[in-house]
Short mmCIF file of C-alpha atoms in Angstrom, two decimals:
data_model
loop_
_atom_site.label_atom_id
_atom_site.label_comp_id
_atom_site.label_asym_id
_atom_site.label_seq_id
_atom_site.Cartn_x
_atom_site.Cartn_y
_atom_site.Cartn_z
CA MET S 636 142.62 153.29 109.45
CA LYS S 637 143.74 152.29 112.64
CA ARG S 638 140.17 153.63 113.93
CA VAL S 639 138.41 151.70 111.13
CA GLY S 640 140.17 148.66 112.38
CA ILE S 641 139.38 149.03 116.14
CA THR S 642 135.21 149.54 114.69
CA VAL S 643 135.44 146.87 112.86
CA GLY S 644 136.80 144.90 115.68
CA ILE S 645 134.20 146.39 118.39
CA ILE S 646 131.30 145.18 115.32
CA LEU S 647 132.25 141.73 115.37
CA VAL S 648 133.05 141.13 119.27
CA VAL S 649 129.07 142.74 120.16
CA LEU S 650 128.47 139.98 117.02
CA LEU S 651 129.93 137.56 118.25
CA GLY S 652 128.14 138.69 122.17
CA ILE S 653 124.92 138.37 120.80
CA LEU S 654 125.33 135.18 119.45
CA VAL S 655 126.49 133.35 122.21
CA ALA S 656 123.73 135.82 124.29
CA LEU S 657 120.90 134.75 121.76
CA PRO S 658 120.31 131.20 123.18
CA PHE S 659 120.01 132.29 126.61
CA LEU S 660 117.55 135.61 125.47
CA ILE S 661 115.21 133.21 123.08
CA ASP S 662 114.05 130.20 124.98
CA ALA S 663 113.03 128.14 122.16
CA ASN S 664 110.54 126.26 123.78
CA GLN S 665 108.13 128.63 123.26
CA PHE S 666 107.75 127.51 120.00
CA ARG S 667 107.03 124.26 120.93
CA PRO S 668 103.41 123.85 121.42
CA ARG S 669 103.29 125.79 117.76
CA LEU S 670 105.38 123.53 116.14
CA GLU S 671 103.70 120.15 118.09
CA ALA S 672 100.46 121.86 116.41
CA GLU S 673 101.30 122.45 113.39
CA LEU S 674 103.31 118.94 112.75
CA THR S 675 100.02 116.92 114.30
CA ASN S 676 97.79 119.30 112.09
CA ALA S 677 100.15 118.60 109.12
CA LEU S 678 100.20 114.59 109.74
CA GLY S 679 97.00 114.56 111.23
CA ARG S 680 98.19 112.11 114.30
CA GLU S 681 98.93 113.81 117.69
CA VAL S 682 102.81 114.77 117.74
CA LYS S 683 104.83 115.58 120.41
CA VAL S 684 108.41 116.76 120.87
CA GLY S 685 111.01 117.19 123.94
CA ASN S 686 112.66 119.86 125.57
CA LEU S 687 113.97 122.26 122.67
CA LYS S 688 117.50 123.98 122.75
CA LEU S 689 118.52 126.60 119.98
CA ALA S 690 121.76 126.16 118.62
CA ILE S 691 122.37 130.03 116.58
CA LEU S 692 125.49 128.79 114.98
CA SER S 693 123.52 125.68 112.88
CA GLY S 694 120.59 127.78 112.92
CA SER S 695 118.53 124.53 114.01
CA VAL S 696 116.48 123.95 116.86
CA ALA S 697 117.16 120.67 118.38
CA ALA S 698 114.31 118.22 120.49
CA ASP S 699 115.41 115.66 123.38
CA GLY S 700 112.62 113.19 121.83
CA LEU S 701 109.58 112.75 118.63
CA SER S 702 106.71 110.60 118.99
CA ILE S 703 103.86 110.60 116.59
CA ALA S 704 100.77 108.31 117.33
CA ASP S 705 99.30 105.90 115.52
CA ASP S 706 96.09 105.17 113.74
CA PRO S 707 93.69 104.19 117.45
CA ALA S 708 92.19 101.76 114.63
CA PHE S 709 95.53 100.36 114.42
CA SER S 710 97.82 100.20 118.08
CA ARG S 711 97.69 102.94 120.89
CA ALA S 712 101.87 102.45 120.73
CA PRO S 713 103.44 105.36 118.66
CA PHE S 714 103.87 105.10 115.36
CA VAL S 715 107.20 106.72 115.08
CA GLN S 716 109.71 107.04 118.35
CA ALA S 717 113.34 108.78 117.54
CA LYS S 718 115.82 109.58 119.95
CA SER S 719 115.77 113.22 119.50
CA LEU S 720 114.83 115.56 116.63
CA LYS S 721 116.52 118.62 115.13
CA VAL S 722 114.89 121.45 113.16
CA GLY S 723 116.61 123.46 110.80
CA VAL S 724 115.20 127.15 110.89
CA GLU S 725 116.23 130.65 109.24
CA LEU S 726 118.12 132.44 111.63
CA LEU S 727 116.98 135.75 110.58
CA PRO S 728 113.46 135.63 111.09
CA LEU S 729 114.07 134.05 114.10
CA VAL S 730 116.02 136.72 115.47
CA LEU S 731 113.88 139.86 113.61
CA SER S 732 111.11 138.53 114.04
CA ARG S 733 110.59 135.26 115.83
CA LYS S 734 108.88 133.80 113.39
CA VAL S 735 109.90 129.97 112.41
CA ASN S 736 110.80 129.21 109.05
CA VAL S 737 111.48 124.83 108.79
CA THR S 738 114.12 124.34 106.32
CA GLY S 739 114.91 120.70 107.12
CA LEU S 740 113.96 117.97 110.05
CA THR S 741 115.98 115.18 111.05
CA ILE S 742 115.10 112.52 112.96
CA ASP S 743 117.71 110.66 115.05
CA GLN S 744 117.28 106.93 115.35
CA PRO S 745 113.22 106.27 114.89
CA GLU S 746 111.62 103.19 115.59
CA ILE S 747 109.23 103.06 112.86
CA VAL S 748 106.55 100.69 113.12
CA LEU S 749 104.29 99.57 109.61
CA LEU S 750 101.15 97.20 110.15
CA GLN S 751 99.24 95.91 107.09
CA THR S 752 95.19 94.30 107.84
CA ALA S 753 94.17 91.82 106.75
CA ALA S 754 92.02 93.34 104.03
CA GLY S 755 95.13 95.25 102.95
CA ASP S 756 94.74 98.75 104.84
CA TRP S 757 97.97 100.28 106.59
CA ASN S 758 98.49 102.18 109.17
CA PHE S 759 99.99 105.03 107.41
CA SER S 760 97.44 105.25 104.99
CA LYS S 761 95.32 108.22 106.57
CA LEU S 762 99.46 110.19 107.08
CA GLY S 763 98.15 113.55 107.04
CA ALA S 764 94.43 113.41 106.71
CA LYS S 765 93.14 116.79 108.05
CA SER S 766 90.84 115.03 111.28
CA ALA S 767 92.70 116.77 114.15
CA PRO S 768 90.43 118.89 115.40
CA LYS S 769 92.91 119.05 119.13
CA ALA S 770 95.48 120.04 116.78
CA ALA S 771 93.45 122.58 115.06
CA GLU S 772 92.89 124.37 118.63
CA VAL S 773 96.25 124.09 119.59
CA ALA S 774 97.31 126.01 116.68
CA THR S 775 95.33 128.79 116.55
CA ALA S 776 96.89 129.39 120.48
CA GLY S 777 100.01 130.21 119.91
CA LYS S 778 101.40 133.39 120.05
CA ALA S 779 104.34 132.95 117.53
CA GLY S 780 103.75 132.59 113.90
CA LEU S 781 105.01 129.21 111.92
CA ASP S 782 105.82 129.28 108.57
CA LEU S 783 106.36 125.39 107.44
CA SER S 784 108.50 125.31 104.67
CA VAL S 785 110.82 121.77 104.58
CA LYS S 786 113.79 121.80 101.62
CA LEU S 787 115.00 118.13 103.52
CA VAL S 788 113.94 115.62 105.60
CA LYS S 789 116.22 113.11 106.82
CA ILE S 790 115.83 109.92 108.69
CA SER S 791 119.45 108.97 110.13
CA ASP S 792 119.71 105.31 111.32
CA GLY S 793 116.27 104.35 111.78
CA ARG S 794 114.90 101.27 112.50
CA LEU S 795 111.67 100.12 110.96
CA SER S 796 109.05 96.61 111.66
CA LEU S 797 106.64 95.65 109.00
CA GLY S 798 104.08 93.45 109.89
CA LYS S 799 100.88 92.19 110.06
CA THR S 800 97.86 93.38 112.54
CA GLY S 801 96.61 90.32 115.00
CA GLY S 802 100.19 89.35 115.94
CA ARG S 803 100.27 86.89 113.31
CA GLY S 804 103.64 86.03 111.31
CA LYS S 805 107.34 87.31 111.90
CA PRO S 806 107.47 90.91 110.84
CA LEU S 807 110.21 92.47 108.33
CA LEU S 808 112.95 94.27 110.36
CA LEU S 809 114.74 97.13 108.50
CA GLU S 810 117.81 98.27 110.49
CA ASN S 811 119.94 101.16 110.15
CA LEU S 812 117.37 102.69 108.23
CA ASN S 813 118.75 106.21 106.13
CA LEU S 814 116.13 108.43 104.08
CA GLU S 815 116.37 112.13 102.52
CA LEU S 816 113.36 113.58 101.01
CA ARG S 817 113.97 116.83 99.71
CA ASP S 818 111.79 119.65 98.73
CA PHE S 819 108.91 118.62 100.83
CA SER S 820 105.65 119.67 100.05
CA ALA S 821 102.27 118.18 99.84
CA THR S 822 101.26 119.11 96.45
CA SER S 823 104.45 118.74 94.28
CA VAL S 824 106.44 115.79 93.09
CA MET S 825 109.53 115.30 95.74
CA PRO S 826 112.82 113.17 95.16
CA PHE S 827 114.08 110.79 98.29
CA SER S 828 116.10 108.18 99.02
CA LEU S 829 116.51 105.31 101.20
CA SER S 830 118.75 102.67 102.43
CA GLY S 831 118.66 99.81 104.81
CA LYS S 832 119.43 96.52 106.04
CA VAL S 833 117.57 93.46 106.77
CA ALA S 834 118.42 90.06 109.00
CA GLY S 835 120.69 88.15 107.13
CA ASP S 836 122.80 91.05 105.84
CA GLY S 837 120.07 91.65 103.53
CA GLN S 838 120.63 95.31 101.67
CA ILE S 839 118.02 97.71 100.56
CA LYS S 840 118.13 100.52 98.25
CA ILE S 841 115.29 102.77 96.63
CA GLU S 842 115.30 105.82 94.97
CA GLY S 843 113.02 107.68 93.16
CA LYS S 844 110.28 110.62 93.76
CA ALA S 845 106.55 110.96 94.81
CA GLY S 846 104.03 113.23 94.95
CA PRO S 847 101.88 115.05 95.16
CA ILE S 848 100.52 113.26 98.44
CA ASP S 849 97.32 111.66 98.00
CA THR S 850 95.94 113.07 101.67
CA GLY S 851 93.10 110.30 101.32
CA ASN S 852 95.15 107.94 101.46
CA VAL S 853 99.04 107.59 100.95
CA VAL S 854 99.01 104.58 99.70
CA LEU S 855 97.57 106.03 96.24
CA THR S 856 100.14 108.66 96.40
CA PRO S 857 102.08 108.32 92.65
CA VAL S 858 105.02 107.44 92.45
CA GLN S 859 108.36 106.53 90.39
CA VAL S 860 111.36 104.40 91.41
CA SER S 861 114.13 102.28 91.59
CA LEU S 862 114.27 99.52 94.21
CA LYS S 863 117.14 96.95 94.76
CA ILE S 864 117.88 94.31 97.26
CA ALA S 865 121.32 92.31 97.15
CA HIS S 866 121.75 89.07 99.85
CA LEU S 867 117.73 88.84 100.97
CA ASP S 868 117.30 86.02 103.27
CA LEU S 869 113.65 84.81 102.98
CA ALA S 870 113.59 82.86 106.18
CA ALA S 871 115.68 84.51 108.37
CA SER S 872 114.58 88.25 107.27
CA GLY S 873 110.50 86.98 107.81
CA VAL S 874 109.50 87.71 104.00
CA VAL S 875 108.17 84.20 104.25
CA GLU S 876 107.13 81.79 107.08
CA ASN S 877 109.44 79.11 108.21
CA SER S 878 106.14 76.94 108.02
CA VAL S 879 105.82 77.80 104.50
CA GLY S 880 109.03 75.80 103.66
CA ILE S 881 110.27 78.37 100.99
CA ALA S 882 113.88 79.72 101.47
CA GLY S 883 117.06 81.03 99.98
CA LEU S 884 119.16 84.12 99.06
CA VAL S 885 116.90 86.68 96.42
CA SER S 886 118.37 89.65 94.89
CA LEU S 887 116.20 91.99 92.87
CA ASP S 888 116.87 95.01 90.65
CA SER S 889 113.39 96.96 89.37
CA THR S 890 111.65 99.59 88.55
CA ALA S 891 108.12 100.72 89.56
CA ALA S 892 105.76 102.95 88.93
CA SER S 893 102.52 103.94 90.20
CA ASN S 894 99.90 106.27 88.49
CA GLY S 895 97.74 106.70 92.17
CA LYS S 896 95.74 103.62 90.67
CA SER S 897 98.08 100.97 89.69
CA LEU S 898 101.46 100.17 90.17
CA ASP S 899 103.63 98.54 87.31
CA VAL S 900 106.87 96.56 88.08
CA SER S 901 109.22 94.83 85.96
CA GLY S 902 112.57 93.79 86.95
CA ARG S 903 114.44 90.54 87.57
CA VAL S 904 114.92 88.24 90.85
CA LYS S 905 117.94 85.94 91.43
CA ALA S 906 118.19 83.19 94.26
CA GLU S 907 120.67 81.15 95.15
CA LYS S 908 120.08 77.85 97.23
CA LEU S 909 116.22 78.01 96.83
CA LYS S 910 113.90 76.25 98.66
CA LEU S 911 110.42 75.89 96.64
CA VAL S 912 108.46 72.77 99.34
CA LYS S 913 108.75 71.34 102.82
CA GLY S 914 111.28 69.06 103.46
CA GLY S 915 113.28 70.39 100.40
CA SER S 916 116.83 71.37 100.36
CA PRO S 917 119.05 74.06 99.01
CA ALA S 918 119.04 73.48 95.11
CA LYS S 919 122.73 73.70 93.55
CA GLY S 920 122.44 76.10 90.85
CA GLN S 921 121.30 79.43 90.09
CA VAL S 922 117.46 80.51 89.72
CA GLU S 923 116.75 83.79 87.59
CA PHE S 924 112.89 85.60 87.19
CA ASP S 925 112.48 88.20 84.80
CA PHE S 926 108.84 89.94 85.26
CA ALA S 927 106.89 92.55 84.63
CA LEU S 928 103.07 92.61 87.05
CA ALA S 929 100.68 95.54 87.40
CA HIS S 930 99.24 96.04 90.63
CA ASP S 931 95.60 97.37 91.76
CA LEU S 932 96.35 99.89 94.40
CA LYS S 933 92.86 99.92 95.76
CA THR S 934 91.96 96.21 95.86
CA GLY S 935 95.31 94.17 96.30
CA SER S 936 95.02 92.48 92.71
CA GLY S 937 97.35 92.03 90.00
CA LEU S 938 98.22 90.53 86.65
CA LEU S 939 101.78 89.24 86.30
CA ARG S 940 101.75 90.51 82.71
CA ARG S 941 105.45 88.36 81.61
CA GLY S 942 107.21 85.94 83.62
CA SER S 943 110.37 84.28 81.89
CA ILE S 944 111.81 81.70 84.66
CA HIS S 945 115.89 80.61 83.70
CA ILE S 946 117.17 77.61 84.97
CA GLY S 947 120.60 77.95 83.64
CA SER S 948 120.08 77.58 79.79
CA ALA S 949 116.28 76.06 80.91
CA VAL S 950 113.58 78.61 79.96
CA ALA S 951 110.32 78.26 81.24
CA GLY S 952 107.43 81.14 81.03
CA LEU S 953 105.37 81.85 83.76
CA VAL S 954 102.02 84.16 83.49
CA GLY S 955 98.66 84.62 85.58
CA VAL S 956 96.93 86.89 87.97
CA TYR S 957 96.90 86.99 91.95
CA SER S 958 94.28 88.50 94.41
CA THR S 959 94.73 89.38 98.35
CA GLU S 960 91.69 87.58 100.42
CA ARG S 961 91.93 88.71 104.09
CA GLU S 962 95.62 87.01 105.15
CA SER S 963 96.04 85.01 102.34
CA THR S 964 97.30 85.83 98.87
CA PHE S 965 95.85 83.65 95.72
CA LEU S 966 97.57 82.52 92.51
CA LYS S 967 95.97 81.64 89.39
CA ALA S 968 98.94 81.16 86.89
CA ASN S 969 100.36 78.59 84.08
CA LEU S 970 103.81 77.22 83.77
CA SER S 971 105.12 76.26 80.22
CA GLY S 972 108.83 74.96 78.86
CA LEU S 973 110.02 73.45 75.96
CA ASN S 974 112.76 71.98 75.10
CA MET S 975 114.47 72.50 78.56
CA PRO S 976 117.72 70.52 78.96
CA VAL S 977 117.38 68.39 81.20
CA PRO S 978 120.91 68.91 83.54
CA GLU S 979 119.71 72.18 84.08
CA LEU S 980 116.52 71.07 85.44
CA ALA S 981 118.32 68.27 87.80
CA ALA S 982 119.97 71.12 89.37
CA MET S 983 116.28 72.29 91.06
CA LEU S 984 115.21 68.84 92.22
CA PRO S 985 116.07 69.29 95.81
CA ALA S 986 114.46 72.42 96.18
CA LEU S 987 110.99 70.54 94.95
CA ASN S 988 111.92 67.48 97.63
CA ILE S 989 112.60 65.15 94.33
CA ALA S 990 115.08 62.18 94.72
CA LEU S 991 116.72 60.40 92.44
CA PRO S 992 118.20 56.87 93.06
CA ALA S 993 121.10 56.84 94.92
CA GLY S 994 124.53 57.54 93.27
CA SER S 995 122.59 58.23 89.87
CA SER S 996 122.40 61.10 87.45
CA LEU S 997 120.48 62.54 84.53
CA ASP S 998 122.71 63.16 81.52
CA GLY S 999 121.55 64.66 78.37
CA GLY S 1000 118.06 65.02 77.25
CA THR S 1001 115.38 67.56 76.90
CA ALA S 1002 111.80 68.27 78.58
CA VAL S 1003 108.81 69.77 78.33
CA VAL S 1004 106.75 70.92 81.05
CA LYS S 1005 102.90 72.55 81.20
CA LEU S 1006 101.59 72.80 84.61
CA ALA S 1007 98.22 74.79 85.96
CA VAL S 1008 99.56 76.28 89.21
CA GLU S 1009 96.41 77.65 91.65
CA GLY S 1010 95.60 78.35 95.21
CA PRO S 1011 97.15 80.79 98.26
CA THR S 1012 100.59 81.38 98.19
CA ASN S 1013 101.57 78.61 100.83
CA ARG S 1014 99.77 76.02 99.42
CA LEU S 1015 100.28 75.91 95.90
CA ILE S 1016 99.26 73.02 93.98
CA ALA S 1017 100.20 72.08 90.18
CA ASN S 1018 98.59 70.12 87.77
CA GLY S 1019 99.61 69.35 84.36
CA SER S 1020 101.54 67.24 82.34
CA LEU S 1021 105.96 66.11 81.84
CA GLY S 1022 107.43 65.25 79.26
CA ILE S 1023 111.11 64.01 78.51
CA SER S 1024 112.80 62.48 75.86
CA ASN S 1025 116.47 60.92 74.77
CA THR S 1026 118.03 61.04 78.47
CA ARG S 1027 120.24 58.59 80.62
CA LEU S 1028 119.65 57.52 84.03
CA ALA S 1029 123.63 57.17 84.38
CA GLY S 1030 124.74 55.24 87.37
CA PHE S 1031 121.25 52.86 88.06
CA ASP S 1032 120.63 50.05 86.44
CA LEU S 1033 116.65 49.33 85.83
CA GLY S 1034 117.33 45.97 84.45
CA LEU S 1035 118.59 44.53 87.34
CA LYS S 1036 116.13 46.40 89.77
CA MET S 1037 113.98 44.18 87.97
CA SER S 1038 115.67 40.89 88.23
CA VAL S 1039 112.40 38.89 87.79
CA ILE S 1040 111.10 40.46 84.89
CA GLU S 1041 114.86 40.52 83.36
CA THR S 1042 114.93 37.21 83.39
CA LEU S 1043 111.83 35.84 81.92
CA ALA S 1044 112.24 38.36 79.37
CA GLY S 1045 115.93 37.33 78.42
CA ILE S 1046 116.92 41.05 78.26
CA LYS S 1047 120.20 42.49 80.01
CA GLY S 1048 120.82 45.15 82.10
CA GLY S 1049 123.40 47.59 82.23
CA PRO S 1050 125.43 50.28 84.34
CA ASN S 1051 122.84 52.76 83.10
CA THR S 1052 119.07 53.08 81.90
CA GLU S 1053 119.05 54.73 78.73
CA ILE S 1054 115.52 56.47 78.26
CA GLN S 1055 113.70 57.05 75.23
CA THR S 1056 110.75 58.58 76.30
CA LEU S 1057 108.90 59.67 79.66
CA SER S 1058 105.66 61.09 79.87
CA THR S 1059 103.03 61.18 82.70
CA ASN S 1060 99.84 63.75 83.72
CA LEU S 1061 100.44 64.74 87.60
CA ARG S 1062 99.60 66.74 90.39
CA ALA S 1063 101.91 68.33 92.99
CA SER S 1064 101.43 70.43 96.04
CA GLN S 1065 103.67 72.64 98.24
CA GLU S 1066 103.38 70.36 100.63
CA GLY S 1067 105.45 68.09 99.31
CA GLY S 1068 104.52 64.90 97.25
CA ALA S 1069 102.84 64.35 94.20
CA THR S 1070 100.63 61.98 92.42
CA LEU S 1071 101.42 60.67 88.65
CA GLN S 1072 98.58 59.14 86.60
CA ASP S 1073 99.06 57.85 82.80
CA ILE S 1074 102.95 57.09 82.98
CA LYS S 1075 104.47 55.81 80.19
CA LEU S 1076 108.04 55.54 79.51
CA VAL S 1077 110.25 53.78 76.71
CA VAL S 1078 113.41 51.98 77.87
CA PRO S 1079 114.65 50.44 74.55
CA ALA S 1080 116.45 47.89 76.45
CA ILE S 1081 113.36 46.99 78.41
CA GLY S 1082 110.43 47.69 76.60
CA GLU S 1083 107.41 50.03 77.59
CA LEU S 1084 106.63 50.49 81.02
CA SER S 1085 103.15 51.85 81.97
CA GLY S 1086 100.86 53.14 85.37
CA ALA S 1087 100.45 55.37 87.47
CA GLY S 1088 101.16 56.08 91.32
CA SER S 1089 102.06 58.59 93.99
CA ILE S 1090 105.05 59.65 96.04
CA SER S 1091 105.00 61.12 99.42
CA PRO S 1092 106.36 63.64 100.99
CA ALA S 1093 108.57 61.59 102.84
CA ASN S 1094 109.33 60.35 99.37
CA ALA S 1095 108.32 57.14 99.73
CA LEU S 1096 106.73 55.10 96.31
CA ASP S 1097 103.91 53.51 95.62
CA PHE S 1098 103.18 52.56 92.07
CA LYS S 1099 101.33 49.98 89.93
CA MET S 1100 102.49 49.49 86.71
CA SER S 1101 103.23 46.98 83.96
CA ALA S 1102 105.58 45.86 81.78
CA THR S 1103 105.41 45.14 77.64
CA VAL S 1104 109.04 43.95 77.57
CA HIS S 1105 111.07 42.91 74.26
CA THR S 1106 111.26 39.19 74.94
CA SER S 1107 113.91 36.89 74.15
CA GLY S 1108 113.63 34.45 76.89
CA VAL S 1109 110.50 32.29 78.87
CA MET S 1110 108.91 35.40 77.73
CA ALA S 1111 108.96 34.82 73.84
CA ALA S 1112 106.89 32.07 73.32
CA LEU S 1113 104.01 34.22 75.22
CA GLY S 1114 104.76 37.24 72.44
CA HIS S 1115 105.02 40.80 74.17
CA THR S 1116 102.70 40.09 77.11
CA ALA S 1117 102.37 42.95 79.87
CA ILE S 1118 103.91 41.91 83.16
CA PRO S 1119 102.26 43.74 86.40
CA PHE S 1120 104.56 44.82 89.21
CA MET S 1121 104.92 47.72 92.16
CA ILE S 1122 107.25 49.80 92.96
CA GLN S 1123 107.64 50.30 96.45
CA GLY S 1124 110.33 51.67 98.62
CA THR S 1125 111.86 55.42 98.22
CA ALA S 1126 113.03 57.11 95.30
CA SER S 1127 116.44 57.26 96.47
CA ASN S 1128 116.08 53.10 96.54
CA PRO S 1129 113.07 52.09 94.60
CA MET S 1130 111.99 48.34 94.99
CA PHE S 1131 110.46 46.52 92.05
CA LYS S 1132 107.81 43.94 92.91
CA PRO S 1133 106.06 42.10 90.29
CA ASP S 1134 103.10 39.85 90.39
CA VAL S 1135 103.42 37.64 87.52
CA LYS S 1136 101.85 34.71 89.26
CA GLY S 1137 98.96 36.36 90.05
CA LEU S 1138 97.70 38.42 87.24
CA ALA S 1139 100.33 36.79 84.35
CA VAL S 1140 99.27 33.70 84.34
CA GLN S 1141 95.55 33.85 84.99
CA GLU S 1142 95.69 35.99 81.59
CA LEU S 1143 98.05 33.46 79.83
CA LYS S 1144 95.45 30.43 80.57
CA SER S 1145 92.72 31.49 78.83
CA VAL S 1146 94.97 31.75 75.86
CA LYS S 1147 95.21 28.11 73.80
CA GLY S 1148 98.27 26.30 72.00
CA ASP S 1149 101.31 24.10 73.03
CA ALA S 1150 103.67 26.79 72.37
CA VAL S 1151 101.30 29.03 75.48
CA LYS S 1152 101.32 25.06 77.08
CA THR S 1153 104.85 25.04 77.06
CA GLY S 1154 105.54 28.79 78.28
CA LEU S 1155 102.83 28.39 81.38
CA ASP S 1156 104.66 25.56 82.71
CA LEU S 1157 108.37 27.19 82.38
CA LEU S 1158 106.55 30.09 83.79
CA ASN S 1159 105.25 28.57 87.08
CA GLY S 1160 108.46 26.42 87.32
CA PHE S 1161 110.12 29.35 87.45
CA LEU S 1162 108.33 31.13 90.17
CA ASP S 1163 107.80 28.54 92.25
CA LYS S 1164 111.69 28.55 92.29
CA LYS S 1165 112.22 32.38 93.00
CA LYS S 1166 109.59 31.54 95.85
CA LYS S 1167 111.91 29.33 97.35
#
């Protein structure tokens, strides 16, 4: 028994000695040309690895660095550059036959640069294409065999830059990138997971499966994923250029599936502190957008099959198509909403750079909107109609603002303005500002106001209007006569300036009758006093 123990001990010592000596007996760098050649051949890009070190106990080969060349049509700088590469290997084939069977690849702290051209092509589209003659030459020159079967590919603490060629726009940066790709094979479906952070404390998490790989264009590889994004700052992250004027914090929960030709995506977007036009300020409420779209991977065009915008209890539908041309994405869509609560919509007015008169607010009522939205996504134009019913502009005395008309008509103002109906056709741009035509406003305490005008991006007003008032004063003798006036100033401080003598008086002179003559005399006298 004692001899058995001694024998076992000797065997263990010998084995331990072998394990300690193997790294010195086997020069791992003899496998480097073959490893570089196989990786180059597999990726279709030149791959360089640093000094190799063999770790017997962990069954791995470590490289001091890794570099993968970019598509020469995009850049001469590396597509991937990493601090180190760790290659997991099967120990027995390595020891007994000096054959390297790769079981895992771990890339530590890589810098990855993804670029897209104006035509929509990516610098990784041809990744894996068998078009590297130098790699084939090097592959046949090696002496040791290499069986490349990778069970696990990992990226640890990486940094990914996502941008456009030509240096236009701020690239999207993804920090702390971690990726795991299991059971790698170009001809099978592979599960994977990815996570990372973007500027502004945004977080991205993707889980799914991909494959078989389309070696002609990696973008066309079939994939099924779930994508979650939290607290993405649109401006700070670079997703939207600052010049566009869109900003806010966005979260996304979606699923996507690609068959290699089209990508179907559905999910929900939540936005806070949203700004939609230049000069806008953060909205007070939260906006949610449920959507389903089909995207053509080859043309870059797509169909928004379903879109539902939720602003509190107000709901509007959005459907349309989009396409990519050069560096712009063009949208053509229809927005429609019925019986939407006005106070809910009012929370979005700051995001659209729309101001109410100072100290006022909208109380009650419903709105109907029908708009056609068209143009590049950074210069959208909206055309359509807007209608509001049974609302109150609290804290705003329209009668007092229209003081001359108020006196002439014998009407009395009040602290609030009750609006029975408001309808208009409008045209608004993402640059800010709007033009309004065919305005019809019914205010029971005053009458009917109609006209047209514009609001500048700085909220300056320029409207030509007329008021058909419910008369009981000077104008009573003249009937329900339309009184022209102008609205100037700003949206927060509108100025009402009637032009009664220049237009209305001229029209009244053509009317005969003692009552009319008396009304004209009174009217002229009143206006002369107003001038003084």
